Coordinates of C-alpha atoms and ligand atoms in Angstrom, one line a residue:
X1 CA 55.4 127.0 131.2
X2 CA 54.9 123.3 131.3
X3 CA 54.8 123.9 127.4
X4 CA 58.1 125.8 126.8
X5 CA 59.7 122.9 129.1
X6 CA 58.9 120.2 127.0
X7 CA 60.6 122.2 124.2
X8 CA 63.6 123.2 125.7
X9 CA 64.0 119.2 126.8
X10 CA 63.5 118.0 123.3
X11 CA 66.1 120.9 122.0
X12 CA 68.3 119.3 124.4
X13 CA 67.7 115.7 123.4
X14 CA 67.9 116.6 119.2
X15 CA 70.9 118.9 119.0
X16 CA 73.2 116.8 119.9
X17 CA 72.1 114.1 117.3
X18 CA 72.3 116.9 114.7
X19 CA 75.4 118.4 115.7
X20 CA 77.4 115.1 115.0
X21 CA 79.3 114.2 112.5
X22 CA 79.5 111.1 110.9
X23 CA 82.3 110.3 109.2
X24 CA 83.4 106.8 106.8
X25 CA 86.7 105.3 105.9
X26 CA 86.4 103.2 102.8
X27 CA 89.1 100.6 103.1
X28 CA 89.5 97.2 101.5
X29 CA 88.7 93.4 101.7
X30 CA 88.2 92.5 105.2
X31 CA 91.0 89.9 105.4
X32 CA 93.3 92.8 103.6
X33 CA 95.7 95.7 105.8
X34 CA 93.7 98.5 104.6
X35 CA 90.4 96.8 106.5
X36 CA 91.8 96.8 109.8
X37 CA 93.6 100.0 109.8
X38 CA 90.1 101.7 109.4
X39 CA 89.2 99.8 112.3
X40 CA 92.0 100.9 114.2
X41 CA 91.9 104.8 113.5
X42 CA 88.1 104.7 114.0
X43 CA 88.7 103.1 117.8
X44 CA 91.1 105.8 118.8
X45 CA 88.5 108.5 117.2
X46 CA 85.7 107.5 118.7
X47 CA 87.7 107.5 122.0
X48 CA 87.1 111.2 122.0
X49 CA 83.3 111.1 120.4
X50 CA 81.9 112.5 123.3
X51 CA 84.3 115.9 123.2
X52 CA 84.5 116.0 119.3
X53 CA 81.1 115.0 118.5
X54 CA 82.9 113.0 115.0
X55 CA 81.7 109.7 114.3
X56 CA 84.0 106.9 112.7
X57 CA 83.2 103.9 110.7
X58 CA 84.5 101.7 108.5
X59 CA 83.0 100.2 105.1
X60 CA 84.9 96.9 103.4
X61 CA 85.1 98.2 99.6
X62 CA 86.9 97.1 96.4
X63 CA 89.7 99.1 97.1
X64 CA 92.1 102.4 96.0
X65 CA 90.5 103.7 92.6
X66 CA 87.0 102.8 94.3
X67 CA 87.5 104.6 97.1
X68 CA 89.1 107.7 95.6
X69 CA 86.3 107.5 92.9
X70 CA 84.1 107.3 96.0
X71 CA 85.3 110.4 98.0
X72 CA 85.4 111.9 94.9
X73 CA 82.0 111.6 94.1
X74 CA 81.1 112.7 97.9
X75 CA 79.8 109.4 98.9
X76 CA 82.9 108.4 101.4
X77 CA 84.5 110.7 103.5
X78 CA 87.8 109.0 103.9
X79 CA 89.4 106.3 102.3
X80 CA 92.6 104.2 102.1
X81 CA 94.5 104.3 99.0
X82 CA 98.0 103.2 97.3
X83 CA 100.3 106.6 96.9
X84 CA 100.9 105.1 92.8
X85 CA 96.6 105.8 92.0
X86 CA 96.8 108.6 94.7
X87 CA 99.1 110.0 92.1
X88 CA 96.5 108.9 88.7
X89 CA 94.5 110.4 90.3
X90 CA 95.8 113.9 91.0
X91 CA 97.4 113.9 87.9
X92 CA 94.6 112.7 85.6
X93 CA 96.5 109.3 84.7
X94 CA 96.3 105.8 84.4
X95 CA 92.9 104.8 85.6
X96 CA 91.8 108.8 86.2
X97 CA 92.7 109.6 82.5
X98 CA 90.8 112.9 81.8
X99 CA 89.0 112.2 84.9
X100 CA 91.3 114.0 87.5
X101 CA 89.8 113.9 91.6
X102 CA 90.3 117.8 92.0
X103 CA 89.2 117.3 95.4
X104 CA 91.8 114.7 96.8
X105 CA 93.9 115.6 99.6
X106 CA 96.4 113.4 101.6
X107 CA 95.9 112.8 105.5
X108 CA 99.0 110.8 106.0
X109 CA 100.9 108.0 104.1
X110 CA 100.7 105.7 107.1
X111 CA 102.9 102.0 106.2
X112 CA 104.7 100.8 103.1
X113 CA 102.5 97.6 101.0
X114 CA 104.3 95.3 98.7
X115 CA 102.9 93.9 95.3
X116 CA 103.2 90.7 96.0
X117 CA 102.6 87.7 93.6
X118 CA 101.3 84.6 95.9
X119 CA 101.3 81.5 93.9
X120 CA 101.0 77.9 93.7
X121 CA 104.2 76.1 94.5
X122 CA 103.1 73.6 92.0
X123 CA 102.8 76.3 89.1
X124 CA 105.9 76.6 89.2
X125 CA 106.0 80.7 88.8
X126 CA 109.5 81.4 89.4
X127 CA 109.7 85.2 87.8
X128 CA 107.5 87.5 86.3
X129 CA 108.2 86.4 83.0
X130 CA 107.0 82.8 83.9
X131 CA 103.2 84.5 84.7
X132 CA 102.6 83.5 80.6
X133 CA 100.3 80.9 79.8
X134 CA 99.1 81.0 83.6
X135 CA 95.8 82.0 85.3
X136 CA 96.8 84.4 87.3
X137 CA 93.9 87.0 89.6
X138 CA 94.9 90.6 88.7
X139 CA 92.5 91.9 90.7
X140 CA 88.6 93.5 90.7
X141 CA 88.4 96.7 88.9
X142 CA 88.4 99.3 91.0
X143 CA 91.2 97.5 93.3
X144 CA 94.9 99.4 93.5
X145 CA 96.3 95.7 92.7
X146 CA 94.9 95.8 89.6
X147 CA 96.0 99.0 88.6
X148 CA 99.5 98.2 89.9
X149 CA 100.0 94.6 87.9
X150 CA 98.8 96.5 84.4
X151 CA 101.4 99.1 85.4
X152 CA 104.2 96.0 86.0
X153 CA 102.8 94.3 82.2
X154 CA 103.8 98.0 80.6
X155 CA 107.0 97.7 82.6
X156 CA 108.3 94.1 81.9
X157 CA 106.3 93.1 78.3
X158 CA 103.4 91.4 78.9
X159 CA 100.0 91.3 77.9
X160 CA 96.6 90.4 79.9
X161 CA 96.7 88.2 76.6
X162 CA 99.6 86.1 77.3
X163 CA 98.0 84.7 80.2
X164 CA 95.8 81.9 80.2
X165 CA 93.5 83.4 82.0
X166 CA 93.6 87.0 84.1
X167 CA 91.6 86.9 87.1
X168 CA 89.1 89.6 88.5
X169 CA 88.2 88.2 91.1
X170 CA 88.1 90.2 94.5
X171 CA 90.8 90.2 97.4
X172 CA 88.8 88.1 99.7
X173 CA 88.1 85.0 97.2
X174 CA 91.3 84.7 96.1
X175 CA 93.0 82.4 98.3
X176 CA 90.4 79.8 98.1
X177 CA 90.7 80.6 94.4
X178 CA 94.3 79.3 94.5
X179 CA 93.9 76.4 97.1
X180 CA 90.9 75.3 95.1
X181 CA 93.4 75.1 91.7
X182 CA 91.1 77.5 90.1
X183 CA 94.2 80.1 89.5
X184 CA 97.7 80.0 89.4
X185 CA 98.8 82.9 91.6
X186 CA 97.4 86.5 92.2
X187 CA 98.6 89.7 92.9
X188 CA 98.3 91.4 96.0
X189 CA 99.6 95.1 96.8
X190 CA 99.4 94.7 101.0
X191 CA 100.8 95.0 104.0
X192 CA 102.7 92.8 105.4
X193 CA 101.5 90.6 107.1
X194 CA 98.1 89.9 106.0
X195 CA 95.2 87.3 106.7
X196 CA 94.5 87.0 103.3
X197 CA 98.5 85.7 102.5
X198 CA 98.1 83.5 105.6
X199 CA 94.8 82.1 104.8
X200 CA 96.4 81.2 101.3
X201 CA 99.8 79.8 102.8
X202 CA 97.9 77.5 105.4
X203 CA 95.5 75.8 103.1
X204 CA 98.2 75.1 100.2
X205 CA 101.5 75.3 99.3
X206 CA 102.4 78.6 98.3
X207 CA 105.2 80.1 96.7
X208 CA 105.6 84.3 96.6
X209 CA 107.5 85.1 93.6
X210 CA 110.2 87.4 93.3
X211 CA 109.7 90.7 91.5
X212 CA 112.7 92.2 90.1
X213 CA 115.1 92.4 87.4
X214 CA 116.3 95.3 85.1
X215 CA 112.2 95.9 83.6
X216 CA 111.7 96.8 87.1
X217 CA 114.5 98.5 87.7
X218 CA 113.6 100.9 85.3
X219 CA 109.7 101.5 86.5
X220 CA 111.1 102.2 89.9
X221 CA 113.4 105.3 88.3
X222 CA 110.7 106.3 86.2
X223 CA 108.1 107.2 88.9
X224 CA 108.9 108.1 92.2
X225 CA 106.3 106.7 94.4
X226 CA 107.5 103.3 93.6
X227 CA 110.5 102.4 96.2
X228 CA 112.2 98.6 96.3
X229 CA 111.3 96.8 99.3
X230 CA 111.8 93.4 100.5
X231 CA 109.3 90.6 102.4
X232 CA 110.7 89.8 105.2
X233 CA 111.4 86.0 105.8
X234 CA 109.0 84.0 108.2
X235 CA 106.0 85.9 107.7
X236 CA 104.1 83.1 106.1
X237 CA 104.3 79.6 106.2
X238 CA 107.0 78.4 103.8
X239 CA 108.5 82.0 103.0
X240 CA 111.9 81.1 105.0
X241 CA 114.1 84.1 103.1
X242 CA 113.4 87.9 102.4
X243 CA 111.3 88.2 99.3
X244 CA 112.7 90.8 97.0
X245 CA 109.7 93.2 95.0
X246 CA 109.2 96.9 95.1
X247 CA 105.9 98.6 96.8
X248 CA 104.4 101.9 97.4
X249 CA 102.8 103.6 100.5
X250 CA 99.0 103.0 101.7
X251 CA 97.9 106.7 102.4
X252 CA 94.7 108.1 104.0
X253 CA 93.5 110.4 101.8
X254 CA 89.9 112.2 102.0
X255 CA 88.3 115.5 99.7
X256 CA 88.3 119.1 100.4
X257 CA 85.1 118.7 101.0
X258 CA 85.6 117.4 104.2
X259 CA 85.5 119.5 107.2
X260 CA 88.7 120.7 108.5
X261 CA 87.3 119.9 112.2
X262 CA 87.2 115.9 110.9
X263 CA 90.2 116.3 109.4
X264 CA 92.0 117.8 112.2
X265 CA 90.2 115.3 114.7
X266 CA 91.2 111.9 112.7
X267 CA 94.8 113.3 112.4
X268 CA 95.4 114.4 116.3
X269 CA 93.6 111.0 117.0
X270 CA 96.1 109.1 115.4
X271 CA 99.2 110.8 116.7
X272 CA 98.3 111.8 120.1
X273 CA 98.3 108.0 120.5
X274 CA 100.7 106.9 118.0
X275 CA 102.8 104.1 120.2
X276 CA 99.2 102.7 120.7
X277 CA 98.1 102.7 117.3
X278 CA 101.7 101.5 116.1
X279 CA 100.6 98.1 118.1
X280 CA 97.5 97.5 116.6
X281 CA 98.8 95.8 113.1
X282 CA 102.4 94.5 112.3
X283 CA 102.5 96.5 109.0
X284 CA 102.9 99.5 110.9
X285 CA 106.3 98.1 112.8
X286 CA 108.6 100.5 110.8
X287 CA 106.6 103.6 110.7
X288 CA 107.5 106.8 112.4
X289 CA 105.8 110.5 112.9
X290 CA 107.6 111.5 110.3
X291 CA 107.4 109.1 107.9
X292 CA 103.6 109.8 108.2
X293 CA 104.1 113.1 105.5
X294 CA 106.6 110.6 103.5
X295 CA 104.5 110.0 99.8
X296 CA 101.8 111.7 99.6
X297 CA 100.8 112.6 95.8
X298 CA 98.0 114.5 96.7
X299 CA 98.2 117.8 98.5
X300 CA 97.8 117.7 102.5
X301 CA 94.1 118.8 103.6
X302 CA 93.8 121.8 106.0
X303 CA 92.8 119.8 109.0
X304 CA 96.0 117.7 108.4
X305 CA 98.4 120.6 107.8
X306 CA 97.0 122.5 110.7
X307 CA 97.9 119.2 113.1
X308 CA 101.2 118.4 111.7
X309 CA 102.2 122.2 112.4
X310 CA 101.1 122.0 115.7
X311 CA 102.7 118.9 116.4
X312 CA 105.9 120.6 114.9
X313 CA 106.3 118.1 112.2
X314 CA 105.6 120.1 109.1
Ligands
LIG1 N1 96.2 97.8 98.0 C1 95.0 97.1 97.8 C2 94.1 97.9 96.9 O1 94.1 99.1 96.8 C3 94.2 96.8 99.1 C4 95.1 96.2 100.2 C5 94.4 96.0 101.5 O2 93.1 95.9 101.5 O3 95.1 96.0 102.5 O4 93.2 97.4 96.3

Protein backbone atom coordinates (compact mmCIF):
# COMPACT_ATOMS: atom_id res chain seq x y z
CA UNK A 1 0.00 0.00 0.00
CA UNK A 2 2.60 2.26 1.40
CA UNK A 3 4.37 1.19 -1.93
CA UNK A 4 1.77 2.04 -4.56
CA UNK A 5 1.53 5.56 -2.61
CA UNK A 6 4.87 6.51 -3.14
CA UNK A 7 4.24 5.94 -6.86
CA UNK A 8 1.12 7.56 -7.35
CA UNK A 9 2.93 10.83 -5.45
CA UNK A 10 5.84 10.74 -7.75
CA UNK A 11 3.34 10.37 -10.95
CA UNK A 12 1.86 13.42 -9.49
CA UNK A 13 5.03 15.29 -8.98
CA UNK A 14 6.66 14.23 -12.75
CA UNK A 15 3.70 14.67 -15.10
CA UNK A 16 3.34 17.83 -14.80
CA UNK A 17 7.06 18.57 -15.60
CA UNK A 18 6.57 16.36 -18.74
CA UNK A 19 3.46 17.58 -19.84
CA UNK A 20 4.91 21.23 -20.32
CA UNK A 21 5.80 22.83 -23.10
CA UNK A 22 8.54 24.88 -23.60
CA UNK A 23 8.59 27.14 -26.08
CA UNK A 24 11.57 30.01 -27.51
CA UNK A 25 11.31 33.19 -29.39
CA UNK A 26 14.43 34.03 -31.16
CA UNK A 27 14.54 37.81 -31.46
CA UNK A 28 17.38 40.24 -31.91
CA UNK A 29 20.18 42.34 -30.28
CA UNK A 30 19.09 43.15 -26.82
CA UNK A 31 19.15 46.90 -27.23
CA UNK A 32 17.11 46.21 -30.70
CA UNK A 33 12.74 46.24 -30.95
CA UNK A 34 12.58 42.65 -31.78
CA UNK A 35 14.41 41.86 -28.12
CA UNK A 36 11.85 43.35 -26.07
CA UNK A 37 8.86 42.35 -27.89
CA UNK A 38 9.84 38.62 -27.10
CA UNK A 39 9.95 39.81 -23.67
CA UNK A 40 6.77 41.22 -23.81
CA UNK A 41 4.66 38.27 -25.50
CA UNK A 42 6.42 35.88 -23.20
CA UNK A 43 5.13 37.93 -19.91
CA UNK A 44 1.57 37.90 -21.05
CA UNK A 45 1.98 33.91 -21.92
CA UNK A 46 3.39 32.88 -19.01
CA UNK A 47 0.50 34.77 -17.31
CA UNK A 48 -1.62 31.76 -18.15
CA UNK A 49 1.34 29.02 -17.54
CA UNK A 50 -0.37 27.39 -14.91
CA UNK A 51 -3.79 26.70 -17.20
CA UNK A 52 -1.83 26.24 -20.53
CA UNK A 53 1.09 24.40 -19.27
CA UNK A 54 3.30 26.55 -22.37
CA UNK A 55 6.49 27.89 -21.36
CA UNK A 56 7.91 31.26 -22.99
CA UNK A 57 11.36 32.46 -23.32
CA UNK A 58 13.32 34.57 -25.15
CA UNK A 59 16.97 34.06 -26.74
CA UNK A 60 18.98 37.45 -28.11
CA UNK A 61 20.14 36.13 -31.63
CA UNK A 62 21.57 37.65 -34.83
CA UNK A 63 18.45 38.35 -36.23
CA UNK A 64 15.65 37.47 -39.29
CA UNK A 65 17.52 34.98 -41.66
CA UNK A 66 19.00 33.40 -38.38
CA UNK A 67 16.07 32.94 -36.80
CA UNK A 68 14.01 31.66 -39.78
CA UNK A 69 17.13 29.38 -40.58
CA UNK A 70 16.78 28.49 -36.92
CA UNK A 71 13.06 27.48 -36.78
CA UNK A 72 13.66 25.97 -39.83
CA UNK A 73 16.07 23.69 -38.72
CA UNK A 74 13.83 22.95 -35.57
CA UNK A 75 16.14 24.45 -33.07
CA UNK A 76 13.74 27.73 -32.19
CA UNK A 77 10.22 27.50 -31.91
CA UNK A 78 9.37 31.10 -32.68
CA UNK A 79 11.17 33.84 -33.95
CA UNK A 80 10.87 37.53 -35.00
CA UNK A 81 11.51 38.33 -38.57
CA UNK A 82 11.29 41.19 -41.29
CA UNK A 83 8.12 40.43 -43.78
CA UNK A 84 10.97 41.29 -46.93
CA UNK A 85 13.29 37.69 -45.78
CA UNK A 86 9.84 36.28 -44.45
CA UNK A 87 9.13 36.44 -48.19
CA UNK A 88 13.09 34.94 -49.32
CA UNK A 89 12.35 32.71 -47.50
CA UNK A 90 8.97 31.32 -48.59
CA UNK A 91 9.82 31.87 -51.94
CA UNK A 92 13.37 30.40 -52.14
CA UNK A 93 15.01 34.07 -52.79
CA UNK A 94 17.55 36.28 -51.91
CA UNK A 95 19.33 34.81 -48.99
CA UNK A 96 17.01 31.34 -49.16
CA UNK A 97 18.04 30.82 -52.87
CA UNK A 98 17.27 27.10 -53.50
CA UNK A 99 16.99 26.78 -49.85
CA UNK A 100 13.24 27.52 -49.41
CA UNK A 101 11.89 27.21 -45.28
CA UNK A 102 8.88 24.83 -46.36
CA UNK A 103 7.83 24.95 -42.84
CA UNK A 104 7.45 28.73 -42.18
CA UNK A 105 4.18 30.04 -41.17
CA UNK A 106 3.12 33.63 -40.04
CA UNK A 107 1.76 34.30 -36.43
CA UNK A 108 1.14 37.92 -36.89
CA UNK A 109 2.95 40.92 -38.48
CA UNK A 110 2.91 42.90 -35.30
CA UNK A 111 4.58 46.80 -35.96
CA UNK A 112 6.09 48.55 -38.98
CA UNK A 113 10.45 48.89 -38.71
CA UNK A 114 12.26 51.45 -40.76
CA UNK A 115 15.75 50.88 -42.51
CA UNK A 116 17.35 53.46 -41.11
CA UNK A 117 20.91 54.80 -41.93
CA UNK A 118 22.28 56.38 -38.44
CA UNK A 119 25.45 58.23 -39.13
CA UNK A 120 28.05 60.55 -38.05
CA UNK A 121 27.04 64.12 -38.46
CA UNK A 122 30.59 64.74 -39.20
CA UNK A 123 30.59 62.19 -42.22
CA UNK A 124 28.70 64.23 -43.75
CA UNK A 125 26.17 61.35 -45.36
CA UNK A 126 23.52 63.38 -46.76
CA UNK A 127 21.88 60.59 -49.28
CA UNK A 128 22.44 57.21 -50.20
CA UNK A 129 24.54 57.97 -52.86
CA UNK A 130 26.99 59.82 -50.58
CA UNK A 131 27.50 56.08 -48.57
CA UNK A 132 30.74 55.75 -51.29
CA UNK A 133 34.04 55.84 -50.16
CA UNK A 134 32.55 55.51 -46.37
CA UNK A 135 32.67 52.78 -43.73
CA UNK A 136 29.55 52.08 -43.32
CA UNK A 137 28.12 48.55 -40.76
CA UNK A 138 25.82 46.63 -43.09
CA UNK A 139 25.12 44.40 -40.64
CA UNK A 140 26.20 40.48 -39.26
CA UNK A 141 25.22 37.87 -41.59
CA UNK A 142 22.34 36.41 -40.66
CA UNK A 143 20.84 39.90 -39.61
CA UNK A 144 17.54 41.18 -41.76
CA UNK A 145 19.59 44.65 -42.02
CA UNK A 146 21.93 43.14 -43.93
CA UNK A 147 19.86 41.47 -46.23
CA UNK A 148 17.76 44.70 -46.63
CA UNK A 149 20.92 47.27 -47.38
CA UNK A 150 22.29 44.58 -50.29
CA UNK A 151 18.62 44.68 -51.47
CA UNK A 152 18.78 48.93 -51.42
CA UNK A 153 22.80 48.55 -53.34
CA UNK A 154 20.72 46.40 -56.23
CA UNK A 155 18.11 49.17 -56.11
CA UNK A 156 20.07 52.49 -56.22
CA UNK A 157 23.81 51.25 -57.89
CA UNK A 158 26.09 50.50 -55.49
CA UNK A 159 28.54 48.01 -54.69
CA UNK A 160 29.81 46.60 -51.04
CA UNK A 161 33.00 47.70 -53.22
CA UNK A 162 32.38 51.32 -53.40
CA UNK A 163 32.57 51.71 -49.78
CA UNK A 164 35.61 52.10 -47.95
CA UNK A 165 34.79 49.69 -45.79
CA UNK A 166 31.35 47.49 -45.20
CA UNK A 167 30.82 46.70 -41.75
CA UNK A 168 29.66 43.21 -40.19
CA UNK A 169 29.58 44.00 -37.15
CA UNK A 170 26.47 43.01 -34.87
CA UNK A 171 23.48 45.37 -33.86
CA UNK A 172 24.65 45.73 -30.36
CA UNK A 173 28.31 47.10 -31.13
CA UNK A 174 27.47 49.37 -33.53
CA UNK A 175 26.86 52.50 -31.76
CA UNK A 176 30.02 52.49 -30.00
CA UNK A 177 31.42 51.59 -33.40
CA UNK A 178 30.26 55.00 -34.59
CA UNK A 179 30.93 57.17 -31.35
CA UNK A 180 34.32 55.49 -31.30
CA UNK A 181 34.91 56.93 -35.24
CA UNK A 182 35.48 53.37 -36.17
CA UNK A 183 32.51 53.62 -38.90
CA UNK A 184 30.76 56.15 -40.67
CA UNK A 185 27.13 55.18 -40.28
CA UNK A 186 25.19 51.84 -40.20
CA UNK A 187 22.11 50.45 -41.17
CA UNK A 188 19.47 49.52 -38.98
CA UNK A 189 15.97 47.96 -39.97
CA UNK A 190 14.06 48.72 -36.37
CA UNK A 191 11.43 49.92 -34.67
CA UNK A 192 11.03 53.03 -33.78
CA UNK A 193 12.24 54.03 -31.12
CA UNK A 194 15.08 51.93 -30.19
CA UNK A 195 17.88 51.88 -27.39
CA UNK A 196 20.33 51.13 -29.78
CA UNK A 197 19.48 54.61 -31.94
CA UNK A 198 19.48 56.40 -28.56
CA UNK A 199 22.53 54.99 -27.26
CA UNK A 200 24.12 56.14 -30.58
CA UNK A 201 22.44 59.80 -30.59
CA UNK A 202 23.55 60.48 -26.85
CA UNK A 203 27.17 59.56 -27.10
CA UNK A 204 27.78 61.57 -30.55
CA UNK A 205 26.32 63.56 -32.97
CA UNK A 206 24.32 61.67 -35.20
CA UNK A 207 22.70 62.35 -38.27
CA UNK A 208 19.85 59.74 -39.86
CA UNK A 209 19.99 59.97 -43.48
CA UNK A 210 17.21 60.24 -45.71
CA UNK A 211 16.33 57.33 -47.92
CA UNK A 212 14.52 58.11 -50.97
CA UNK A 213 14.53 59.28 -54.40
CA UNK A 214 13.37 57.73 -57.75
CA UNK A 215 15.90 54.21 -57.23
CA UNK A 216 13.69 53.76 -54.32
CA UNK A 217 10.76 54.64 -55.70
CA UNK A 218 10.99 51.94 -57.98
CA UNK A 219 12.08 49.00 -55.29
CA UNK A 220 8.97 50.01 -53.36
CA UNK A 221 6.72 49.16 -56.73
CA UNK A 222 8.63 46.20 -57.49
CA UNK A 223 7.87 44.20 -54.27
CA UNK A 224 5.07 44.68 -52.18
CA UNK A 225 6.18 44.16 -48.72
CA UNK A 226 8.22 47.26 -48.88
CA UNK A 227 5.79 50.37 -47.97
CA UNK A 228 7.26 54.22 -47.52
CA UNK A 229 7.30 55.33 -44.14
CA UNK A 230 8.51 58.30 -42.31
CA UNK A 231 10.64 58.66 -38.76
CA UNK A 232 8.88 60.73 -36.84
CA UNK A 233 10.66 63.95 -35.56
CA UNK A 234 11.88 63.97 -31.83
CA UNK A 235 12.51 60.52 -31.34
CA UNK A 236 16.20 60.94 -30.91
CA UNK A 237 18.30 63.57 -29.88
CA UNK A 238 18.96 65.90 -32.87
CA UNK A 239 16.26 64.26 -35.23
CA UNK A 240 13.99 67.60 -35.02
CA UNK A 241 11.87 66.73 -38.48
CA UNK A 242 10.15 63.45 -39.88
CA UNK A 243 12.82 61.35 -41.50
CA UNK A 244 11.61 60.17 -44.90
CA UNK A 245 12.72 56.09 -45.79
CA UNK A 246 10.62 53.12 -46.56
CA UNK A 247 10.35 49.91 -44.13
CA UNK A 248 8.72 46.64 -43.90
CA UNK A 249 6.73 44.82 -41.02
CA UNK A 250 8.55 42.74 -38.08
CA UNK A 251 6.29 39.48 -38.08
CA UNK A 252 6.25 36.53 -35.66
CA UNK A 253 6.53 33.73 -37.56
CA UNK A 254 7.25 29.98 -36.21
CA UNK A 255 7.15 26.23 -38.30
CA UNK A 256 4.44 23.80 -38.83
CA UNK A 257 6.04 21.96 -36.71
CA UNK A 258 4.93 23.65 -33.87
CA UNK A 259 1.96 22.59 -32.09
CA UNK A 260 -1.21 24.14 -32.81
CA UNK A 261 -1.95 24.37 -28.94
CA UNK A 262 1.36 26.89 -28.73
CA UNK A 263 0.32 28.44 -31.53
CA UNK A 264 -3.14 29.07 -30.56
CA UNK A 265 -1.93 29.97 -26.81
CA UNK A 266 0.90 32.77 -27.94
CA UNK A 267 -1.78 34.24 -30.35
CA UNK A 268 -4.97 34.42 -27.75
CA UNK A 269 -2.19 35.71 -25.25
CA UNK A 270 -1.45 38.50 -27.22
CA UNK A 271 -4.87 39.63 -28.17
CA UNK A 272 -6.94 38.86 -25.21
CA UNK A 273 -4.62 41.62 -23.76
CA UNK A 274 -3.83 43.69 -26.64
CA UNK A 275 -4.39 47.47 -24.97
CA UNK A 276 -1.85 45.93 -22.43
CA UNK A 277 0.63 44.74 -24.72
CA UNK A 278 0.16 47.90 -27.06
CA UNK A 279 1.88 49.78 -23.86
CA UNK A 280 4.72 47.79 -23.46
CA UNK A 281 6.96 49.39 -26.45
CA UNK A 282 6.38 52.73 -28.41
CA UNK A 283 6.83 50.87 -31.79
CA UNK A 284 3.60 49.31 -31.37
CA UNK A 285 1.67 52.92 -30.95
CA UNK A 286 0.04 52.58 -34.49
CA UNK A 287 -0.90 48.97 -34.47
CA UNK A 288 -4.38 47.67 -34.47
CA UNK A 289 -6.14 43.90 -34.37
CA UNK A 290 -6.25 44.10 -37.67
CA UNK A 291 -3.30 45.28 -38.79
CA UNK A 292 -1.90 42.20 -37.02
CA UNK A 293 -2.87 39.85 -40.43
CA UNK A 294 -1.48 42.96 -42.55
CA UNK A 295 2.00 41.40 -44.39
CA UNK A 296 2.49 38.24 -43.74
CA UNK A 297 4.56 36.42 -46.74
CA UNK A 298 4.27 33.27 -45.18
CA UNK A 299 1.07 31.32 -44.83
CA UNK A 300 -0.84 31.75 -41.22
CA UNK A 301 -0.14 28.54 -38.87
CA UNK A 302 -3.24 26.64 -37.74
CA UNK A 303 -3.09 27.72 -34.19
CA UNK A 304 -3.07 31.34 -35.58
CA UNK A 305 -5.94 30.88 -38.02
CA UNK A 306 -7.92 29.05 -35.56
CA UNK A 307 -7.67 32.32 -33.01
CA UNK A 308 -8.11 35.01 -35.56
CA UNK A 309 -11.47 33.19 -36.58
CA UNK A 310 -12.59 33.01 -33.31
CA UNK A 311 -11.85 36.39 -32.57
CA UNK A 312 -13.78 37.26 -35.84
CA UNK A 313 -10.97 38.83 -37.48
CA UNK A 314 -10.12 36.51 -40.36
N1 LIG B 1 15.35 43.86 -38.22
C1 LIG B 1 16.57 43.47 -37.58
C2 LIG B 1 17.04 42.15 -38.14
O1 LIG B 1 16.27 41.37 -38.61
C3 LIG B 1 16.43 43.34 -36.08
C4 LIG B 1 15.78 44.52 -35.41
C5 LIG B 1 15.58 44.38 -33.93
O2 LIG B 1 16.29 43.60 -33.29
O3 LIG B 1 14.68 45.05 -33.44
O4 LIG B 1 18.20 41.84 -38.07
Amino acid sequence: MKKIATVALLGALIIPAFTAEFVTIGTGGVTGTYYPTGGAICRLVNKYKKETKIRCSVESTGGSVYNIKTIENGELDFGIAQSDVVYQASNGTGNFKGKKAEKLKSVMAIYPELLTLVTRKDSNINSIKDIKGKRINLGNPGSGNEATALTLFDASGIKKEDLKFAGTLKASEMPDALRDNKIDGYFYMVGHPTANIKDASNSVDVKITELSGSNIDNLIKKYPYFAKADIPAGMYKGNTSNIETFGVKAVLVTSDDVSEKAVYTVVKAILENFDKFKKLHPAYNNITKESLLDGLSAPLHKGAKKYFKEAGLL
